[in-house]
mmCIF file of C-alpha atoms in Angstrom:
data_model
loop_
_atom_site.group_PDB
_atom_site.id
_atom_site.type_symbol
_atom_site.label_atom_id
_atom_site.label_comp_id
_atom_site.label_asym_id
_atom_site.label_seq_id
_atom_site.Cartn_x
_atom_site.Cartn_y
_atom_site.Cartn_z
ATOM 1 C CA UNK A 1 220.684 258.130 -16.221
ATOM 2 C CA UNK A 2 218.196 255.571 -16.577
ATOM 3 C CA UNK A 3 218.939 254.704 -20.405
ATOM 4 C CA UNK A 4 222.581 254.784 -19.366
ATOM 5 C CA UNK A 5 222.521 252.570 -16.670
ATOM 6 C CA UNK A 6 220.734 249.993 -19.157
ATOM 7 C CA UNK A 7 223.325 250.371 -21.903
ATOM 8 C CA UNK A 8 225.930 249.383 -19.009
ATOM 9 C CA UNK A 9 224.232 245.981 -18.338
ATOM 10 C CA UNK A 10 223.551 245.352 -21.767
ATOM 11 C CA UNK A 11 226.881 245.705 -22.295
ATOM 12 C CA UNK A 12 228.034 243.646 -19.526
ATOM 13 C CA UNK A 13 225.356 240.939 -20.010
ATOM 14 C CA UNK A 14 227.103 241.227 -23.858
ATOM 15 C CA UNK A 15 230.675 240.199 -21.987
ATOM 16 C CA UNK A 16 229.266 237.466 -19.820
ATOM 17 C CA UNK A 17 227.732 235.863 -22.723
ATOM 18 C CA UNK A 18 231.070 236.255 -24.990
ATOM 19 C CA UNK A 19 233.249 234.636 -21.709
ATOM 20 C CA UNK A 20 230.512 231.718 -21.585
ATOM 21 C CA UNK A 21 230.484 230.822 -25.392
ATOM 22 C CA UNK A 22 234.322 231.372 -25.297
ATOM 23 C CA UNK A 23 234.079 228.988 -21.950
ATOM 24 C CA UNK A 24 231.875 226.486 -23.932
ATOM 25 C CA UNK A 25 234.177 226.465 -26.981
ATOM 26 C CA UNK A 26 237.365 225.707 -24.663
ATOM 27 C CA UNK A 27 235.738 222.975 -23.051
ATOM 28 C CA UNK A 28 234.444 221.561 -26.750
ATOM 29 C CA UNK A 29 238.161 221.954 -28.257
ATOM 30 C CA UNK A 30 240.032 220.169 -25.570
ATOM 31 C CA UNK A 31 238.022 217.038 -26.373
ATOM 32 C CA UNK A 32 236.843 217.052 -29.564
ATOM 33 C CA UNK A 33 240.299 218.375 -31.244
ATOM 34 C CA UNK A 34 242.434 215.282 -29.751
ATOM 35 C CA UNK A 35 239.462 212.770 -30.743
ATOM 36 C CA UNK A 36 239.346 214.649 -34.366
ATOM 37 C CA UNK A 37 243.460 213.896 -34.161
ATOM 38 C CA UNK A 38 243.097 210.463 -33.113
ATOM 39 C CA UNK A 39 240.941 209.437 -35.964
ATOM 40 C CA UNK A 40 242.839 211.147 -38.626
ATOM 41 C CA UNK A 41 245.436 209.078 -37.019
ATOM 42 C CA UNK A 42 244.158 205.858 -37.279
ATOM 43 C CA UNK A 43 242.685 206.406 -40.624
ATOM 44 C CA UNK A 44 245.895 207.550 -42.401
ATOM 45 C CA UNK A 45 247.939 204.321 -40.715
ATOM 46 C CA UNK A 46 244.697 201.951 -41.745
ATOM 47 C CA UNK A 47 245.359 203.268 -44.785
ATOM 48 C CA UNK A 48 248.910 203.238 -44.958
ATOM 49 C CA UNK A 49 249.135 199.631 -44.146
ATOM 50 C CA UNK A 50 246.505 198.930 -46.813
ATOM 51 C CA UNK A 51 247.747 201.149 -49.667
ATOM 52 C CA UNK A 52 251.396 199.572 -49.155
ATOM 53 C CA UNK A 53 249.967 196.022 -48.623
ATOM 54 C CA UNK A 54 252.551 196.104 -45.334
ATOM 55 C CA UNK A 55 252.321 192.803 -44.249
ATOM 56 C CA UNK A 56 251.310 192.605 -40.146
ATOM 57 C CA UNK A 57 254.467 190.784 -38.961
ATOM 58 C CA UNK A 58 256.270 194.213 -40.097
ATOM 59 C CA UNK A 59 252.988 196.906 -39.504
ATOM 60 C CA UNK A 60 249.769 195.605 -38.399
ATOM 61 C CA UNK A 61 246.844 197.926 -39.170
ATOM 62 C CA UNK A 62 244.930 199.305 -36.242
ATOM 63 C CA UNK A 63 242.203 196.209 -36.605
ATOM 64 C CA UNK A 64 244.595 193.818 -36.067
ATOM 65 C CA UNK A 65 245.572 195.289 -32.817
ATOM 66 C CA UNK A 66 242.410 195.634 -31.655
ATOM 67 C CA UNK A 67 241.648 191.860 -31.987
ATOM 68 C CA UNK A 68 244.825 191.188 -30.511
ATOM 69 C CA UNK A 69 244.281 193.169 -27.470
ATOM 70 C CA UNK A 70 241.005 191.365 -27.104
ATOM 71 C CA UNK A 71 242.388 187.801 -27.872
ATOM 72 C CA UNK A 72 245.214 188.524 -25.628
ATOM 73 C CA UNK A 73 243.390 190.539 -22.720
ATOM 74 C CA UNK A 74 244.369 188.548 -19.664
ATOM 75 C CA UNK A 75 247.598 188.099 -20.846
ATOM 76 C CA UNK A 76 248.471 191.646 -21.320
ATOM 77 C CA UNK A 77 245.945 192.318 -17.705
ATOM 78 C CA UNK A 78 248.470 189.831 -15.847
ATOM 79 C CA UNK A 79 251.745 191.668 -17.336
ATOM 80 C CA UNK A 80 249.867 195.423 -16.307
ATOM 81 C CA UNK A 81 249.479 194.898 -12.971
ATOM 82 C CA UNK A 82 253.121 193.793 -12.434
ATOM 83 C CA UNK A 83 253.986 196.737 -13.781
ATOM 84 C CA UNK A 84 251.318 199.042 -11.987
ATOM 85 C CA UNK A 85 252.546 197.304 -8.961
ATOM 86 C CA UNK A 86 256.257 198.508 -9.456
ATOM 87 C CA UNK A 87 255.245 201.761 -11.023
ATOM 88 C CA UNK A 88 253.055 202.291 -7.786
ATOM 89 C CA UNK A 89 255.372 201.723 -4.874
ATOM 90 C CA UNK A 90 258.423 203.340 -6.555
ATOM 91 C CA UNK A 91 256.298 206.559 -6.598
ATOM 92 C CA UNK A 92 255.366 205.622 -3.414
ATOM 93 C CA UNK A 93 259.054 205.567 -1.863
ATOM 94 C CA UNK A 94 259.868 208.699 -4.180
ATOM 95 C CA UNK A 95 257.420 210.595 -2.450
ATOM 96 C CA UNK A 96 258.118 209.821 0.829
ATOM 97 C CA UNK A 97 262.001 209.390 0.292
ATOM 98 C CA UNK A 98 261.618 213.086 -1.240
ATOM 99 C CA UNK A 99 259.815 214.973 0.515
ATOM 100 C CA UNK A 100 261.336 213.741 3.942
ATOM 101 C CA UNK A 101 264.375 214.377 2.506
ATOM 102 C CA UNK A 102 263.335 217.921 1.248
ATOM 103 C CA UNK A 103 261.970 218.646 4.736
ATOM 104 C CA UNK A 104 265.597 218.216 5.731
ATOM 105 C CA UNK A 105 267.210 220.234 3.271
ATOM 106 C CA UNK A 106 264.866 223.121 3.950
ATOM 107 C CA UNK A 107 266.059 222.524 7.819
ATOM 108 C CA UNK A 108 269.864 222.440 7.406
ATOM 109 C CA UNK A 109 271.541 224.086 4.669
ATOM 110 C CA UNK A 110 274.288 222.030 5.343
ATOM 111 C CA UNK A 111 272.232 218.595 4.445
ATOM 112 C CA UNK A 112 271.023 220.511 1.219
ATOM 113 C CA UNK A 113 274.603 221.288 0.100
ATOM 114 C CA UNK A 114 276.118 217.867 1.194
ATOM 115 C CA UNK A 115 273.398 215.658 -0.595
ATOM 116 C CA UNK A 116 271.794 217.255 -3.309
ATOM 117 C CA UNK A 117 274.744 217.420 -6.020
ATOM 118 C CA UNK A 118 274.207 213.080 -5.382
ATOM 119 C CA UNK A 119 270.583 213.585 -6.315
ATOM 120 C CA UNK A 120 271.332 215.373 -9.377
ATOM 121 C CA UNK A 121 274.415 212.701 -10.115
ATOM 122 C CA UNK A 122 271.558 210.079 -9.967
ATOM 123 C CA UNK A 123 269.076 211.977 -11.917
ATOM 124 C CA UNK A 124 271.512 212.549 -14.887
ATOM 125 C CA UNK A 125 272.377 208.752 -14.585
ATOM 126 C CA UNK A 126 271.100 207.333 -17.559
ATOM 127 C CA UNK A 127 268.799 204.321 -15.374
ATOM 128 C CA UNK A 128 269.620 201.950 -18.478
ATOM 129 C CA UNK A 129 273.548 201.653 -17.702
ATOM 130 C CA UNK A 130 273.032 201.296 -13.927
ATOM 131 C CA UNK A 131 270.462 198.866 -13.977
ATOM 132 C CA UNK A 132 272.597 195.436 -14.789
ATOM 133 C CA UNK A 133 274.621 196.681 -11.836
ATOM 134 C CA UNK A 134 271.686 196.931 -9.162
ATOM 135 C CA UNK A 135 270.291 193.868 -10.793
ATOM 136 C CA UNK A 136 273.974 192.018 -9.741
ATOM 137 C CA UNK A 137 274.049 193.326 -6.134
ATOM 138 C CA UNK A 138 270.318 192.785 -5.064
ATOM 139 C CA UNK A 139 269.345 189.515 -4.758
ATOM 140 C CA UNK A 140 265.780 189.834 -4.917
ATOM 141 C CA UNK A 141 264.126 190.964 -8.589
ATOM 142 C CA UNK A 142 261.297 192.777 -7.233
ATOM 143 C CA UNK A 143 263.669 195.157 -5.475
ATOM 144 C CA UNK A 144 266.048 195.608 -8.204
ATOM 145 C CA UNK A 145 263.051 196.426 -10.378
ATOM 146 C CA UNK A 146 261.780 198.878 -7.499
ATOM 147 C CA UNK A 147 264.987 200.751 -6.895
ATOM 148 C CA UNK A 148 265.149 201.421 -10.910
ATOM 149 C CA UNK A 149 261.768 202.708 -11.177
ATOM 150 C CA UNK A 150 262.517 204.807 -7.345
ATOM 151 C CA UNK A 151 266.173 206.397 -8.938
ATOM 152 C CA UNK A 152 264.233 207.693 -11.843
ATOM 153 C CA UNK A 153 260.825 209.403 -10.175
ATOM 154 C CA UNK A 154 262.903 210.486 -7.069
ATOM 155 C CA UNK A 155 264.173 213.739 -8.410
ATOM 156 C CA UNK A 156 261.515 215.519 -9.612
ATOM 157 C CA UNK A 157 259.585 215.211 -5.899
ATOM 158 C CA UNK A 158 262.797 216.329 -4.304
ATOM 159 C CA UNK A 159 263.714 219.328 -6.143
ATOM 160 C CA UNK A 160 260.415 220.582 -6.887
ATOM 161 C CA UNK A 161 259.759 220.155 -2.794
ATOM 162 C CA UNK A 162 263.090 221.547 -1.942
ATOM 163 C CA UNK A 163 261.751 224.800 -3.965
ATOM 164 C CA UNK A 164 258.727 224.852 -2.580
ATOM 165 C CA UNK A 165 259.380 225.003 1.109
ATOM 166 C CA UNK A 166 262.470 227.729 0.195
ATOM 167 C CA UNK A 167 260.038 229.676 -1.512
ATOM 168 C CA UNK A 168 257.832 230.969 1.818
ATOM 169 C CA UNK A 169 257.764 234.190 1.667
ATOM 170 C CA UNK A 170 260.375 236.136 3.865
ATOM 171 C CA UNK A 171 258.153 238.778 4.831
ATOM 172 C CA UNK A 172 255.694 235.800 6.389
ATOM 173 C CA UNK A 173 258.338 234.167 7.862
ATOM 174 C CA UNK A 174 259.652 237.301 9.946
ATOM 175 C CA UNK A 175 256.037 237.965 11.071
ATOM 176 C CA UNK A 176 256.273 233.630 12.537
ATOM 177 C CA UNK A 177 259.150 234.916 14.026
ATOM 178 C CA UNK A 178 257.997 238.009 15.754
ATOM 179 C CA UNK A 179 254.851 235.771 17.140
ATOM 180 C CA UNK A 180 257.164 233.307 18.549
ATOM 181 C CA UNK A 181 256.671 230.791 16.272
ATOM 182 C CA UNK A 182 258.830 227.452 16.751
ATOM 183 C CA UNK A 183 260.713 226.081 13.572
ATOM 184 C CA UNK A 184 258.229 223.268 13.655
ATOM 185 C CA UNK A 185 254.990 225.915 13.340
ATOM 186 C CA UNK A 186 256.884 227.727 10.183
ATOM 187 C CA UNK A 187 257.171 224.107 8.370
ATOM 188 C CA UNK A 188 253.922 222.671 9.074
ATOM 189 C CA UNK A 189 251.635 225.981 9.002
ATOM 190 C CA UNK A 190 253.581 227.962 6.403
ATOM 191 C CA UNK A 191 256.079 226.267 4.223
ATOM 192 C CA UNK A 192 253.952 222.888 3.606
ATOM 193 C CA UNK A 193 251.219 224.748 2.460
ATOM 194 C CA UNK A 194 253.737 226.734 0.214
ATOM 195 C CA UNK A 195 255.331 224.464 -1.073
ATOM 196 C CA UNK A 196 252.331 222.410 -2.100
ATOM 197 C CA UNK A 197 251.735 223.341 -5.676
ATOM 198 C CA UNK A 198 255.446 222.643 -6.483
ATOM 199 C CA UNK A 199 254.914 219.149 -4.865
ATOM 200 C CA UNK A 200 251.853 218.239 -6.020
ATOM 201 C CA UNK A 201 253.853 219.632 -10.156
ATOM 202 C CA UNK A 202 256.645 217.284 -9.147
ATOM 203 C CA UNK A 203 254.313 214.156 -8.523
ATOM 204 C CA UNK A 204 252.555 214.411 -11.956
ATOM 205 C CA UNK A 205 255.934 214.472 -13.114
ATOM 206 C CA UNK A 206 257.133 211.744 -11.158
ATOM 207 C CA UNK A 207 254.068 209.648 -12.060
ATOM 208 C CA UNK A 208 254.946 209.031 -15.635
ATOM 209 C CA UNK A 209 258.904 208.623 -14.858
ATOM 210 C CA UNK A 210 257.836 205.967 -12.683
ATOM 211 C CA UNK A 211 255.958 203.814 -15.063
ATOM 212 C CA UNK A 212 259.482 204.509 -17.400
ATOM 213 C CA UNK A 213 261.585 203.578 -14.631
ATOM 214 C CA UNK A 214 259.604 200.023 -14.518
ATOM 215 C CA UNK A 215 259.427 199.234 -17.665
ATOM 216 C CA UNK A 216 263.018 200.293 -18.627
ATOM 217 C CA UNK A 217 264.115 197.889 -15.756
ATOM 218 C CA UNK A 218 262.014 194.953 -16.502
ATOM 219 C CA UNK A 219 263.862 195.482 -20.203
ATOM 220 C CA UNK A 220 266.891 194.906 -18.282
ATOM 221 C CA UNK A 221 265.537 192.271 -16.189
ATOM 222 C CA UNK A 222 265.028 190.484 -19.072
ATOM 223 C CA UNK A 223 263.120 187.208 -17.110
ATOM 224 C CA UNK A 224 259.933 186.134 -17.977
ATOM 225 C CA UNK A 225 257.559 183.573 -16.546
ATOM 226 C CA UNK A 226 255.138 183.999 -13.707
ATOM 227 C CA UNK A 227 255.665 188.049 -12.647
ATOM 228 C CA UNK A 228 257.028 189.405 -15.567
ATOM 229 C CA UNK A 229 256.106 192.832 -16.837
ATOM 230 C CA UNK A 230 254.635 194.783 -20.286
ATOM 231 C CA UNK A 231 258.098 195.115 -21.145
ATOM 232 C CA UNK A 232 258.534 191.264 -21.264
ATOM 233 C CA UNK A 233 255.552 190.683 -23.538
ATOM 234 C CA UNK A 234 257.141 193.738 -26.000
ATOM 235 C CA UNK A 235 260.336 191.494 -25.937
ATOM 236 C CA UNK A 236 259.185 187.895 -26.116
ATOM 237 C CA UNK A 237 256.375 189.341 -29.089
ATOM 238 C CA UNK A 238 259.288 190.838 -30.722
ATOM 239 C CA UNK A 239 261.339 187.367 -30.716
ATOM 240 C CA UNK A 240 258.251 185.641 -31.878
ATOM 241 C CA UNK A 241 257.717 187.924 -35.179
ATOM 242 C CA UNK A 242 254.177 188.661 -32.819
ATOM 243 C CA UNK A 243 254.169 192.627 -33.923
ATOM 244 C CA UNK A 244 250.335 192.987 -33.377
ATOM 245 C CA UNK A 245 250.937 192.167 -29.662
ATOM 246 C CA UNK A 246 253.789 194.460 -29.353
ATOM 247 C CA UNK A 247 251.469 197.233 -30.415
ATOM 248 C CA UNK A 248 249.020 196.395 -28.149
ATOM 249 C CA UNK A 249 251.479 196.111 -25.206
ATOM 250 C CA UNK A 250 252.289 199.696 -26.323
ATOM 251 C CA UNK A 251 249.258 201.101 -26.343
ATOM 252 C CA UNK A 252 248.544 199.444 -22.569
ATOM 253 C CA UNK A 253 251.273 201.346 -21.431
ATOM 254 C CA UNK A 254 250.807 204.584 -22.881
ATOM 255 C CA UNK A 255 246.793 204.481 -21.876
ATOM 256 C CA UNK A 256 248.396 203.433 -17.913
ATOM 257 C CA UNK A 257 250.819 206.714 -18.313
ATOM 258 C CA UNK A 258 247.830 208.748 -19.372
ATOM 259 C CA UNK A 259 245.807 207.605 -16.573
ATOM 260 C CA UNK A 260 248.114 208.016 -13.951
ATOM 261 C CA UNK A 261 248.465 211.449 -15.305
ATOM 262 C CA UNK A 262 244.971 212.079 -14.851
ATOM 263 C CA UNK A 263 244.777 210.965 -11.786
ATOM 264 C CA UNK A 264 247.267 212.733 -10.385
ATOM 265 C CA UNK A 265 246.857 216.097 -12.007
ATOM 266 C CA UNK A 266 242.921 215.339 -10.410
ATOM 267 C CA UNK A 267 244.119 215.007 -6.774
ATOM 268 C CA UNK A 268 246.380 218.280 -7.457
ATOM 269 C CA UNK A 269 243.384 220.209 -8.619
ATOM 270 C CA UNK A 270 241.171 219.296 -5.723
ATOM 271 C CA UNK A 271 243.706 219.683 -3.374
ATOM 272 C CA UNK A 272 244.735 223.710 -5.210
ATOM 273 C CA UNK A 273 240.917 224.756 -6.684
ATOM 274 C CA UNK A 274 239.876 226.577 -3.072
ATOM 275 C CA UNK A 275 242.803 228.652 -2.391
ATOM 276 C CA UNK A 276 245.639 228.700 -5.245
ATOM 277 C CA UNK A 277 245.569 230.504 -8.093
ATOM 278 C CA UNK A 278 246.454 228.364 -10.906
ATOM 279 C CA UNK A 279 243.242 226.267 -10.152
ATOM 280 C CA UNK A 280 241.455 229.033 -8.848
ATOM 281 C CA UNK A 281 241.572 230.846 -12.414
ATOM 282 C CA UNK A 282 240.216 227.652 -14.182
ATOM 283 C CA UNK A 283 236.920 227.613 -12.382
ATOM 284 C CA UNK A 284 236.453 231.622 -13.477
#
């Protein structure tokens, strides 16, 4: 018994010792792969450029966008926070346009089946041909640029909200019922905290649309001067032949989409890692 009994734990000190090295190697590929990517990526279009003799006004080589986004920092630090500040409160409204919204759906299935086909009508809406008209009929350019961002990172917070609080479990719901439960006790004790995971998908989502949303309507916008956006610097660099700043205006905004992704899949896994199970299983 005794000489069995060890075998056991060796064998299951064996298996925890696998699960941590596979553990360690997980945690090792999701950074180092990407980083081994990125390099290889930069090398080959260093390389590129060089091999070709490209000249920069057509494909500047990663060193000359470097030194531009240093030579140009404030500039391009000006244009990113007029954009962060649009990107920001459009998500802003989203969420609480959306989930209010999907508070009443879940409430009265007559709201939900009078409204929603207009949600999906403004989701499918490609934002670039409504734009000129919302920039005709509101006056002011910081709302015309906030209601194009809002249109296009509504949707995802309403729909995946909507699902959410109709996806309580019946079962939990009748037992509410039997216990007297008022309509307001189901949504705030049972179908909130159901429906958080979907919401809390639907605002990573969201986060990146917005940023789109802004920068596809300060395209439109087309103004410059004092206030304007990343998407102005793209277009005046482009006029000006300036291709090195165009790349760095670029990479600005894909770093701010990354970010924002980050920081929102961050809140959703501290808000999920005590109790739900698709956080739960990635501290095991």
């Amino acid at each position: 018994m005794n000489i069995s009994a060890q075998a056991t734990h060796t064998n299951i000190d064996d298996d925890e010792r696998k699960r941590m090295f596979r553990r360690r190697l997980d945690a090792i590929g999701t950074w180092c792969l990407p980083l081994l990517v990125l390099v290889f990526t930069l090398w080959f279009w260093d390389r590129l450029v060089v091999w070709n003799e490209i000249p920069h006004y057509i494909l500047p080589g990663p060193g000359r966008v470097w030194s531009t986004l240093v030579a140009d920092w404030w500039l391009l630090l000006d244009a990113l926070k007029i954009t962060m500040q649009i990107t920001l409160l459009a998500l802003l409204v989203a969420v609480v346009g959306g989930v209010g919204l999907a508070v009443l759906f879940s409430q009265s299935r007559i709201f939900e089946m009078s409204l929603f086909p207009y949600a999906v009508v403004l989701q499918v809406t490609p934002i670039i041909s409504i734009a000129p008209l919302i920039f005709i009929y509101v006056d002011s350019r910081l709302a015309g640029l906030l209601i194009c961002a809002w249109i296009v990172a509504f949707f995802p917070i309403l729909s995946n909200t909507t699902l959410g609080l109709n996806s309580t479990d019946h079962n939990l719901r009748d037992l509410f019922r039997i216990y007297g439960a008022s309509r307001w006790q189901q949504l705030v004790h049972l179908q909130i905290p159901t429906s958080l995971p979907y919401f809390l998908g639907g605002l990573r989502i969201a986060g990146g649309l917005a940023l789109i949303g802004a920068v596809v309507a300060e395209y439109v916008a087309g103004t410059g001067g004092i206030g304007s956006g990343l998407a102005f610097t793209i277009l005046e660099a482009g006029y000006r032949l300036n291709i090195p700043r165009m790349f760095a205006a670029l990479l600005i905004i894909a770093v701010a989409g990354v970010l924002i992704f980050l920081f929102l899949s961050l809140i959703s896994h501290l808000l999920l890692r005590k109790w739900h199970e698709s956080a739960v299983k990635k501290e095991q």
